[in-house]
Short mmCIF file of N, CA and C in Angstrom, two decimals:
data_model
loop_
_atom_site.label_atom_id
_atom_site.label_comp_id
_atom_site.label_asym_id
_atom_site.label_seq_id
_atom_site.Cartn_x
_atom_site.Cartn_y
_atom_site.Cartn_z
N MET A 1 118.87 46.19 69.91
CA MET A 1 119.74 45.23 70.59
C MET A 1 119.70 45.47 72.09
N ILE A 2 119.58 44.40 72.83
CA ILE A 2 119.66 44.51 74.28
C ILE A 2 120.87 43.74 74.77
N GLU A 3 121.31 44.08 75.95
CA GLU A 3 122.46 43.41 76.54
C GLU A 3 122.00 42.67 77.79
N LEU A 4 122.40 41.41 77.90
CA LEU A 4 122.04 40.59 79.06
C LEU A 4 123.30 40.12 79.76
N ARG A 5 123.24 40.08 81.09
CA ARG A 5 124.34 39.54 81.88
C ARG A 5 123.81 38.32 82.61
N PHE A 6 124.61 37.25 82.59
CA PHE A 6 124.18 36.04 83.28
C PHE A 6 125.24 35.59 84.27
N ASN A 7 124.78 34.94 85.32
CA ASN A 7 125.65 34.31 86.31
C ASN A 7 125.30 32.84 86.32
N ALA A 8 126.33 31.99 86.33
CA ALA A 8 126.11 30.55 86.32
C ALA A 8 127.13 29.88 87.23
N LEU A 9 126.82 28.65 87.61
CA LEU A 9 127.70 27.87 88.48
C LEU A 9 128.28 26.70 87.72
N LYS A 10 129.58 26.47 87.89
CA LYS A 10 130.23 25.27 87.35
C LYS A 10 129.90 24.11 88.28
N ALA A 11 130.20 22.91 87.87
CA ALA A 11 129.96 21.72 88.69
C ALA A 11 130.77 21.77 90.00
N ASN A 12 131.94 22.41 89.97
CA ASN A 12 132.78 22.48 91.17
C ASN A 12 132.41 23.65 92.09
N GLY A 13 131.34 24.41 91.74
CA GLY A 13 130.87 25.50 92.58
C GLY A 13 131.40 26.87 92.22
N GLN A 14 132.27 26.94 91.22
CA GLN A 14 132.85 28.22 90.80
C GLN A 14 131.79 29.05 90.04
N THR A 15 131.71 30.34 90.35
CA THR A 15 130.75 31.23 89.70
C THR A 15 131.35 31.82 88.43
N ILE A 16 130.55 31.81 87.37
CA ILE A 16 130.96 32.36 86.08
C ILE A 16 129.92 33.40 85.67
N SER A 17 130.39 34.53 85.13
CA SER A 17 129.44 35.52 84.61
C SER A 17 129.89 35.97 83.23
N GLY A 18 128.93 36.41 82.44
CA GLY A 18 129.23 36.88 81.09
C GLY A 18 128.11 37.76 80.57
N THR A 19 128.37 38.43 79.46
CA THR A 19 127.35 39.27 78.84
C THR A 19 127.11 38.83 77.40
N ILE A 20 125.87 39.01 76.97
CA ILE A 20 125.47 38.62 75.62
C ILE A 20 124.59 39.72 75.05
N SER A 21 124.76 40.04 73.78
CA SER A 21 123.88 40.97 73.08
C SER A 21 122.92 40.16 72.23
N ALA A 22 121.66 40.58 72.22
CA ALA A 22 120.64 39.86 71.46
C ALA A 22 119.57 40.85 71.00
N PRO A 23 118.82 40.49 69.96
CA PRO A 23 117.77 41.40 69.48
C PRO A 23 116.64 41.60 70.50
N ASN A 24 116.34 40.56 71.30
CA ASN A 24 115.32 40.70 72.34
C ASN A 24 115.64 39.76 73.50
N PHE A 25 114.85 39.86 74.58
CA PHE A 25 115.14 39.11 75.79
C PHE A 25 115.05 37.60 75.57
N SER A 26 114.02 37.15 74.86
CA SER A 26 113.85 35.70 74.67
C SER A 26 114.98 35.10 73.83
N ALA A 27 115.45 35.82 72.80
CA ALA A 27 116.57 35.33 71.99
C ALA A 27 117.84 35.27 72.83
N GLY A 28 118.04 36.28 73.68
CA GLY A 28 119.20 36.29 74.57
C GLY A 28 119.16 35.17 75.57
N LYS A 29 117.98 34.93 76.12
CA LYS A 29 117.81 33.85 77.09
C LYS A 29 118.10 32.49 76.44
N LYS A 30 117.67 32.35 75.19
CA LYS A 30 117.91 31.11 74.45
C LYS A 30 119.41 30.90 74.23
N LYS A 31 120.13 31.98 73.87
CA LYS A 31 121.59 31.90 73.69
C LYS A 31 122.28 31.48 74.98
N ILE A 32 121.83 32.06 76.09
CA ILE A 32 122.42 31.74 77.39
C ILE A 32 122.16 30.28 77.74
N GLN A 33 120.94 29.80 77.50
CA GLN A 33 120.61 28.40 77.80
C GLN A 33 121.47 27.45 76.97
N GLU A 34 121.73 27.81 75.71
CA GLU A 34 122.60 26.99 74.86
C GLU A 34 124.01 26.93 75.43
N LEU A 35 124.54 28.09 75.85
CA LEU A 35 125.87 28.14 76.46
C LEU A 35 125.94 27.30 77.72
N VAL A 36 124.92 27.45 78.56
CA VAL A 36 124.87 26.74 79.84
C VAL A 36 124.83 25.24 79.61
N SER A 37 123.99 24.78 78.70
CA SER A 37 123.89 23.33 78.46
C SER A 37 125.15 22.79 77.77
N LYS A 38 125.76 23.59 76.89
CA LYS A 38 126.98 23.17 76.19
C LYS A 38 128.14 22.95 77.16
N HIS A 39 128.25 23.82 78.18
CA HIS A 39 129.37 23.75 79.11
C HIS A 39 129.03 23.11 80.45
N GLY A 40 127.82 22.57 80.59
CA GLY A 40 127.43 21.90 81.82
C GLY A 40 127.35 22.82 83.02
N LEU A 41 126.74 23.97 82.84
CA LEU A 41 126.62 24.95 83.92
C LEU A 41 125.18 25.00 84.44
N LYS A 42 124.99 25.69 85.55
CA LYS A 42 123.65 25.90 86.10
C LYS A 42 123.43 27.40 86.22
N THR A 43 122.38 27.91 85.58
CA THR A 43 122.10 29.35 85.57
C THR A 43 121.63 29.82 86.94
N LYS A 44 122.27 30.90 87.44
CA LYS A 44 121.84 31.51 88.70
C LYS A 44 120.93 32.71 88.45
N SER A 45 121.35 33.60 87.54
CA SER A 45 120.54 34.79 87.26
C SER A 45 120.81 35.34 85.86
N ILE A 46 119.80 36.04 85.33
CA ILE A 46 119.92 36.74 84.05
C ILE A 46 119.38 38.14 84.28
N GLU A 47 120.21 39.15 83.96
CA GLU A 47 119.81 40.55 84.14
C GLU A 47 119.89 41.29 82.81
N LYS A 48 118.89 42.11 82.55
CA LYS A 48 118.85 42.92 81.34
C LYS A 48 119.39 44.32 81.65
N LYS A 49 120.20 44.85 80.77
CA LYS A 49 120.72 46.22 80.95
C LYS A 49 119.56 47.18 80.71
N SER A 50 119.30 48.03 81.70
CA SER A 50 118.19 48.98 81.64
C SER A 50 118.69 50.39 81.87
N THR A 51 117.83 51.34 81.60
CA THR A 51 118.15 52.74 81.86
C THR A 51 117.61 53.13 83.23
N PHE A 52 118.45 53.78 84.02
CA PHE A 52 118.06 54.24 85.35
C PHE A 52 118.13 55.76 85.38
N ILE A 53 117.14 56.36 86.03
CA ILE A 53 117.13 57.81 86.21
C ILE A 53 117.60 58.07 87.63
N PHE A 54 118.63 58.91 87.76
CA PHE A 54 119.17 59.17 89.10
C PHE A 54 119.11 60.66 89.43
N LYS A 55 119.14 60.93 90.73
CA LYS A 55 119.20 62.30 91.23
C LYS A 55 120.32 62.32 92.26
N VAL A 56 121.32 63.19 92.05
CA VAL A 56 122.48 63.26 92.94
C VAL A 56 122.80 64.70 93.29
N ARG A 57 123.62 64.85 94.31
CA ARG A 57 124.12 66.18 94.69
C ARG A 57 125.57 66.03 95.11
N LYS A 58 126.31 67.09 94.94
CA LYS A 58 127.71 67.11 95.36
C LYS A 58 127.84 68.21 96.41
N GLY A 59 128.13 67.81 97.64
CA GLY A 59 128.25 68.78 98.73
C GLY A 59 126.92 69.43 99.03
N ASN A 60 126.91 70.76 99.07
CA ASN A 60 125.68 71.51 99.36
C ASN A 60 125.03 72.08 98.11
N GLU A 61 125.48 71.63 96.95
CA GLU A 61 124.94 72.13 95.69
C GLU A 61 123.52 71.62 95.47
N LYS A 62 122.83 72.23 94.50
CA LYS A 62 121.48 71.82 94.14
C LYS A 62 121.54 70.44 93.46
N PRO A 63 120.64 69.52 93.83
CA PRO A 63 120.65 68.19 93.19
C PRO A 63 120.35 68.29 91.69
N PHE A 64 120.95 67.38 90.92
CA PHE A 64 120.65 67.32 89.49
C PHE A 64 120.36 65.88 89.09
N SER A 65 119.65 65.73 87.96
CA SER A 65 119.22 64.41 87.49
C SER A 65 119.99 64.00 86.25
N GLY A 66 119.97 62.71 85.98
CA GLY A 66 120.62 62.18 84.79
C GLY A 66 120.16 60.77 84.53
N GLU A 67 120.65 60.19 83.44
CA GLU A 67 120.32 58.81 83.07
C GLU A 67 121.59 58.01 82.96
N GLN A 68 121.49 56.73 83.31
CA GLN A 68 122.64 55.83 83.21
C GLN A 68 122.13 54.43 82.88
N LYS A 69 122.80 53.77 81.95
CA LYS A 69 122.45 52.37 81.65
C LYS A 69 123.26 51.46 82.54
N ALA A 70 122.58 50.47 83.13
CA ALA A 70 123.25 49.51 84.01
C ALA A 70 122.36 48.28 84.13
N PHE A 71 122.92 47.23 84.74
CA PHE A 71 122.16 46.00 84.92
C PHE A 71 121.26 46.05 86.15
N ASN A 72 121.64 46.82 87.17
CA ASN A 72 120.79 46.95 88.35
C ASN A 72 121.03 48.29 89.05
N LYS A 73 120.14 48.58 89.98
CA LYS A 73 120.16 49.85 90.72
C LYS A 73 121.44 50.02 91.53
N LEU A 74 121.93 48.92 92.10
CA LEU A 74 123.12 48.95 92.94
C LEU A 74 124.35 49.43 92.16
N GLU A 75 124.49 48.98 90.91
CA GLU A 75 125.62 49.39 90.07
C GLU A 75 125.64 50.91 89.89
N VAL A 76 124.47 51.49 89.63
CA VAL A 76 124.37 52.94 89.42
C VAL A 76 124.76 53.68 90.71
N THR A 77 124.20 53.22 91.83
CA THR A 77 124.48 53.84 93.12
C THR A 77 125.97 53.78 93.44
N GLN A 78 126.59 52.62 93.25
CA GLN A 78 128.02 52.47 93.55
C GLN A 78 128.87 53.36 92.65
N ALA A 79 128.53 53.42 91.37
CA ALA A 79 129.31 54.24 90.42
C ALA A 79 129.22 55.72 90.78
N LEU A 80 128.04 56.18 91.13
CA LEU A 80 127.87 57.60 91.47
C LEU A 80 128.56 57.94 92.79
N THR A 81 128.49 57.02 93.75
CA THR A 81 129.17 57.23 95.03
C THR A 81 130.68 57.28 94.83
N LYS A 82 131.18 56.40 93.96
CA LYS A 82 132.62 56.37 93.66
C LYS A 82 133.09 57.68 93.03
N LEU A 83 132.19 58.34 92.29
CA LEU A 83 132.51 59.62 91.66
C LEU A 83 132.39 60.79 92.64
N GLY A 84 132.00 60.49 93.88
CA GLY A 84 131.95 61.52 94.90
C GLY A 84 130.60 62.22 95.05
N TYR A 85 129.55 61.63 94.50
CA TYR A 85 128.22 62.22 94.60
C TYR A 85 127.46 61.60 95.77
N GLN A 86 126.55 62.39 96.32
CA GLN A 86 125.63 61.89 97.34
C GLN A 86 124.35 61.53 96.59
N VAL A 87 123.99 60.25 96.59
CA VAL A 87 122.85 59.77 95.82
C VAL A 87 121.55 60.11 96.54
N VAL A 88 120.67 60.86 95.85
CA VAL A 88 119.37 61.20 96.40
C VAL A 88 118.36 60.11 96.05
N SER A 89 118.33 59.71 94.76
CA SER A 89 117.44 58.63 94.35
C SER A 89 117.93 57.99 93.05
N VAL A 90 117.58 56.71 92.88
CA VAL A 90 117.86 55.98 91.65
C VAL A 90 116.63 55.14 91.36
N ASN A 91 116.02 55.34 90.19
CA ASN A 91 114.83 54.60 89.80
C ASN A 91 114.96 54.09 88.38
N LYS A 92 114.39 52.91 88.13
CA LYS A 92 114.41 52.34 86.79
C LYS A 92 113.45 53.12 85.90
N LYS A 93 113.88 53.42 84.69
CA LYS A 93 113.02 54.12 83.73
C LYS A 93 111.94 53.15 83.29
N LEU A 94 110.68 53.55 83.44
CA LEU A 94 109.58 52.63 83.14
C LEU A 94 109.44 52.33 81.66
N LEU A 95 109.33 53.36 80.85
CA LEU A 95 109.18 53.17 79.41
C LEU A 95 110.48 53.56 78.72
N ASP A 96 111.23 52.57 78.30
CA ASP A 96 112.54 52.81 77.70
C ASP A 96 112.47 52.50 76.21
N PHE A 97 111.90 53.42 75.43
CA PHE A 97 111.76 53.22 73.99
C PHE A 97 112.98 53.75 73.26
N ASN A 98 113.45 52.98 72.30
CA ASN A 98 114.51 53.45 71.41
C ASN A 98 113.90 53.62 70.04
N MET A 99 113.44 54.83 69.76
CA MET A 99 112.82 55.11 68.48
C MET A 99 113.90 55.17 67.40
N LYS A 100 113.54 54.73 66.21
CA LYS A 100 114.48 54.79 65.10
C LYS A 100 114.63 56.25 64.66
N PRO A 101 115.87 56.71 64.48
CA PRO A 101 116.05 58.11 64.06
C PRO A 101 115.53 58.34 62.65
N PRO A 102 115.14 59.58 62.32
CA PRO A 102 114.66 59.87 60.97
C PRO A 102 115.74 59.59 59.92
N MET A 103 115.32 59.19 58.74
CA MET A 103 116.25 58.84 57.68
C MET A 103 117.15 60.03 57.33
N GLN A 104 116.61 61.25 57.41
CA GLN A 104 117.39 62.45 57.10
C GLN A 104 118.59 62.57 58.05
N GLU A 105 118.39 62.25 59.33
CA GLU A 105 119.48 62.30 60.33
C GLU A 105 120.57 61.28 59.98
N ILE A 106 120.16 60.09 59.58
CA ILE A 106 121.12 59.03 59.23
C ILE A 106 121.92 59.43 57.99
N VAL A 107 121.22 59.98 57.00
CA VAL A 107 121.88 60.42 55.77
C VAL A 107 122.90 61.51 56.08
N SER A 108 122.51 62.47 56.92
CA SER A 108 123.46 63.55 57.25
C SER A 108 124.64 63.01 58.06
N TYR A 109 124.40 62.02 58.93
CA TYR A 109 125.50 61.39 59.69
C TYR A 109 126.50 60.73 58.73
N VAL A 110 125.98 59.98 57.77
CA VAL A 110 126.85 59.29 56.80
C VAL A 110 127.61 60.31 55.96
N LYS A 111 126.92 61.35 55.51
CA LYS A 111 127.54 62.37 54.66
C LYS A 111 128.65 63.11 55.41
N ILE A 112 128.36 63.55 56.63
CA ILE A 112 129.34 64.30 57.42
C ILE A 112 130.54 63.43 57.76
N SER A 113 130.28 62.17 58.16
CA SER A 113 131.42 61.31 58.52
C SER A 113 132.27 60.99 57.29
N ALA A 114 131.65 60.85 56.11
CA ALA A 114 132.42 60.62 54.89
C ALA A 114 133.29 61.83 54.56
N GLU A 115 132.72 63.03 54.70
CA GLU A 115 133.49 64.25 54.42
C GLU A 115 134.66 64.41 55.39
N LEU A 116 134.43 64.09 56.66
CA LEU A 116 135.50 64.21 57.66
C LEU A 116 136.58 63.15 57.44
N MET A 117 136.19 61.97 56.95
CA MET A 117 137.19 60.93 56.65
C MET A 117 138.05 61.34 55.47
N GLU A 118 137.44 62.04 54.50
CA GLU A 118 138.21 62.53 53.35
C GLU A 118 139.27 63.54 53.79
N GLN A 119 139.00 64.23 54.90
CA GLN A 119 139.96 65.20 55.44
C GLN A 119 140.97 64.53 56.37
N LYS A 120 140.99 63.20 56.37
CA LYS A 120 141.97 62.39 57.12
C LYS A 120 141.85 62.53 58.64
N LEU A 121 140.64 62.78 59.15
CA LEU A 121 140.42 62.84 60.59
C LEU A 121 140.30 61.41 61.13
N PRO A 122 140.83 61.12 62.31
CA PRO A 122 140.68 59.78 62.89
C PRO A 122 139.20 59.48 63.17
N PHE A 123 138.81 58.23 62.95
CA PHE A 123 137.39 57.86 63.08
C PHE A 123 136.87 58.08 64.49
N SER A 124 137.69 57.82 65.51
CA SER A 124 137.24 58.02 66.89
C SER A 124 136.92 59.49 67.14
N GLU A 125 137.70 60.37 66.53
CA GLU A 125 137.46 61.81 66.68
C GLU A 125 136.18 62.22 65.95
N ILE A 126 135.96 61.62 64.79
CA ILE A 126 134.73 61.88 64.02
C ILE A 126 133.52 61.47 64.84
N MET A 127 133.59 60.29 65.46
CA MET A 127 132.47 59.79 66.26
C MET A 127 132.19 60.72 67.43
N THR A 128 133.24 61.18 68.10
CA THR A 128 133.07 62.08 69.25
C THR A 128 132.44 63.40 68.81
N LEU A 129 132.92 63.95 67.69
CA LEU A 129 132.36 65.21 67.17
C LEU A 129 130.88 65.06 66.84
N LEU A 130 130.54 63.96 66.17
CA LEU A 130 129.15 63.74 65.77
C LEU A 130 128.24 63.48 66.97
N GLN A 131 128.75 62.78 67.98
CA GLN A 131 127.96 62.53 69.19
C GLN A 131 127.53 63.84 69.82
N ASN A 132 128.47 64.78 69.90
CA ASN A 132 128.19 66.06 70.54
C ASN A 132 127.34 66.97 69.65
N ASP A 133 127.34 66.71 68.34
CA ASP A 133 126.67 67.60 67.39
C ASP A 133 125.24 67.18 67.07
N LEU A 134 124.92 65.90 67.23
CA LEU A 134 123.60 65.40 66.83
C LEU A 134 122.51 65.82 67.80
N GLU A 135 121.33 66.11 67.24
CA GLU A 135 120.19 66.49 68.07
C GLU A 135 119.33 65.28 68.42
N ASN A 136 119.25 64.30 67.53
CA ASN A 136 118.41 63.13 67.76
C ASN A 136 119.01 62.25 68.85
N LYS A 137 118.25 62.04 69.92
CA LYS A 137 118.75 61.32 71.08
C LYS A 137 119.06 59.85 70.76
N ALA A 138 118.18 59.20 69.98
CA ALA A 138 118.37 57.79 69.65
C ALA A 138 119.67 57.58 68.88
N LEU A 139 119.93 58.43 67.90
CA LEU A 139 121.15 58.31 67.09
C LEU A 139 122.38 58.64 67.93
N ARG A 140 122.27 59.66 68.78
CA ARG A 140 123.39 60.05 69.64
C ARG A 140 123.77 58.91 70.60
N GLU A 141 122.77 58.28 71.22
CA GLU A 141 123.02 57.17 72.14
C GLU A 141 123.61 55.97 71.40
N THR A 142 123.10 55.70 70.20
CA THR A 142 123.63 54.60 69.40
C THR A 142 125.09 54.84 69.06
N LEU A 143 125.43 56.06 68.68
CA LEU A 143 126.82 56.39 68.35
C LEU A 143 127.72 56.26 69.56
N LYS A 144 127.22 56.62 70.74
CA LYS A 144 128.01 56.45 71.97
C LYS A 144 128.31 54.98 72.20
N GLN A 145 127.28 54.13 72.03
CA GLN A 145 127.48 52.70 72.23
C GLN A 145 128.45 52.13 71.20
N ILE A 146 128.30 52.54 69.95
CA ILE A 146 129.21 52.07 68.89
C ILE A 146 130.64 52.50 69.19
N ASN A 147 130.81 53.75 69.58
CA ASN A 147 132.14 54.28 69.88
C ASN A 147 132.78 53.51 71.04
N ASN A 148 132.00 53.23 72.08
CA ASN A 148 132.52 52.46 73.22
C ASN A 148 132.97 51.07 72.80
N GLU A 149 132.16 50.41 71.97
CA GLU A 149 132.51 49.06 71.51
C GLU A 149 133.76 49.08 70.64
N LEU A 150 133.87 50.09 69.77
CA LEU A 150 135.05 50.19 68.91
C LEU A 150 136.31 50.47 69.72
N LYS A 151 136.18 51.28 70.78
CA LYS A 151 137.33 51.56 71.64
C LYS A 151 137.78 50.31 72.39
N LYS A 152 136.84 49.40 72.63
CA LYS A 152 137.19 48.14 73.30
C LYS A 152 137.85 47.15 72.35
N GLY A 153 137.90 47.51 71.06
CA GLY A 153 138.60 46.67 70.09
C GLY A 153 137.71 45.78 69.26
N ALA A 154 136.41 46.01 69.26
CA ALA A 154 135.49 45.18 68.47
C ALA A 154 135.65 45.50 66.98
N ASP A 155 135.30 44.54 66.13
CA ASP A 155 135.36 44.70 64.69
C ASP A 155 134.26 45.67 64.25
N SER A 156 134.61 46.68 63.45
CA SER A 156 133.65 47.72 63.08
C SER A 156 132.46 47.17 62.29
N GLU A 157 132.71 46.22 61.40
CA GLU A 157 131.62 45.65 60.61
C GLU A 157 130.59 44.97 61.50
N THR A 158 131.06 44.17 62.45
CA THR A 158 130.14 43.48 63.37
C THR A 158 129.38 44.47 64.24
N VAL A 159 130.06 45.51 64.68
CA VAL A 159 129.41 46.51 65.55
C VAL A 159 128.30 47.22 64.79
N TYR A 160 128.57 47.65 63.55
CA TYR A 160 127.54 48.35 62.78
C TYR A 160 126.39 47.42 62.40
N LEU A 161 126.70 46.15 62.11
CA LEU A 161 125.63 45.20 61.80
C LEU A 161 124.74 44.95 63.01
N LYS A 162 125.33 45.07 64.19
CA LYS A 162 124.57 44.90 65.44
C LYS A 162 123.49 45.98 65.56
N TYR A 163 123.77 47.17 65.02
CA TYR A 163 122.83 48.29 65.09
C TYR A 163 122.12 48.51 63.75
N GLU A 164 121.93 47.43 63.01
CA GLU A 164 121.26 47.48 61.72
C GLU A 164 119.83 48.00 61.87
N GLY A 165 119.19 47.71 62.99
CA GLY A 165 117.83 48.18 63.25
C GLY A 165 117.73 49.69 63.32
N VAL A 166 118.80 50.35 63.71
CA VAL A 166 118.81 51.81 63.82
C VAL A 166 119.16 52.44 62.47
N PHE A 167 120.20 51.94 61.82
CA PHE A 167 120.71 52.56 60.60
C PHE A 167 120.05 52.04 59.33
N GLY A 168 119.47 50.87 59.37
CA GLY A 168 118.95 50.25 58.17
C GLY A 168 120.01 49.33 57.58
N LYS A 169 119.58 48.42 56.72
CA LYS A 169 120.48 47.40 56.20
C LYS A 169 121.59 47.99 55.34
N PHE A 170 121.25 48.95 54.47
CA PHE A 170 122.23 49.51 53.55
C PHE A 170 123.33 50.28 54.29
N THR A 171 122.94 51.13 55.22
CA THR A 171 123.91 51.96 55.94
C THR A 171 124.83 51.11 56.80
N ALA A 172 124.26 50.11 57.49
CA ALA A 172 125.07 49.25 58.36
C ALA A 172 126.05 48.47 57.54
#
């Protein structure tokens, strides 16, 4: 699943922006075009959420690197500056592959979360524990995204179905 942000103009000149999740860029673009034509808008821009690699330093400390998902380079720079870091560099990650995690990892995730639910632990706490405990990067990132969406109040069934490509049809 990819996330797209679009900016459009109303007939009266008012700017409207929104985000859409889609399986790929062309499907997302098609959804946006349908929205735009349905509401009589004019598309200004469409941006895909990408991964950026940044290098920052705080004070005189040694610079360190990290990754951040955002729609553009400016967003990453502003966020890091707001956190009090001096930005050394921000570059778009060239090859951003999301490999499907091994089936064994998914099975252990389901098993552990089921056992923790039986012990009456809150689901948000289970998600946080598993995020920190998992070794597979793809599954860990997916769980972070799922947890963020659930915290925003999204329906759990829809969120898991959105990541059906990662978990498989049965698990989702």
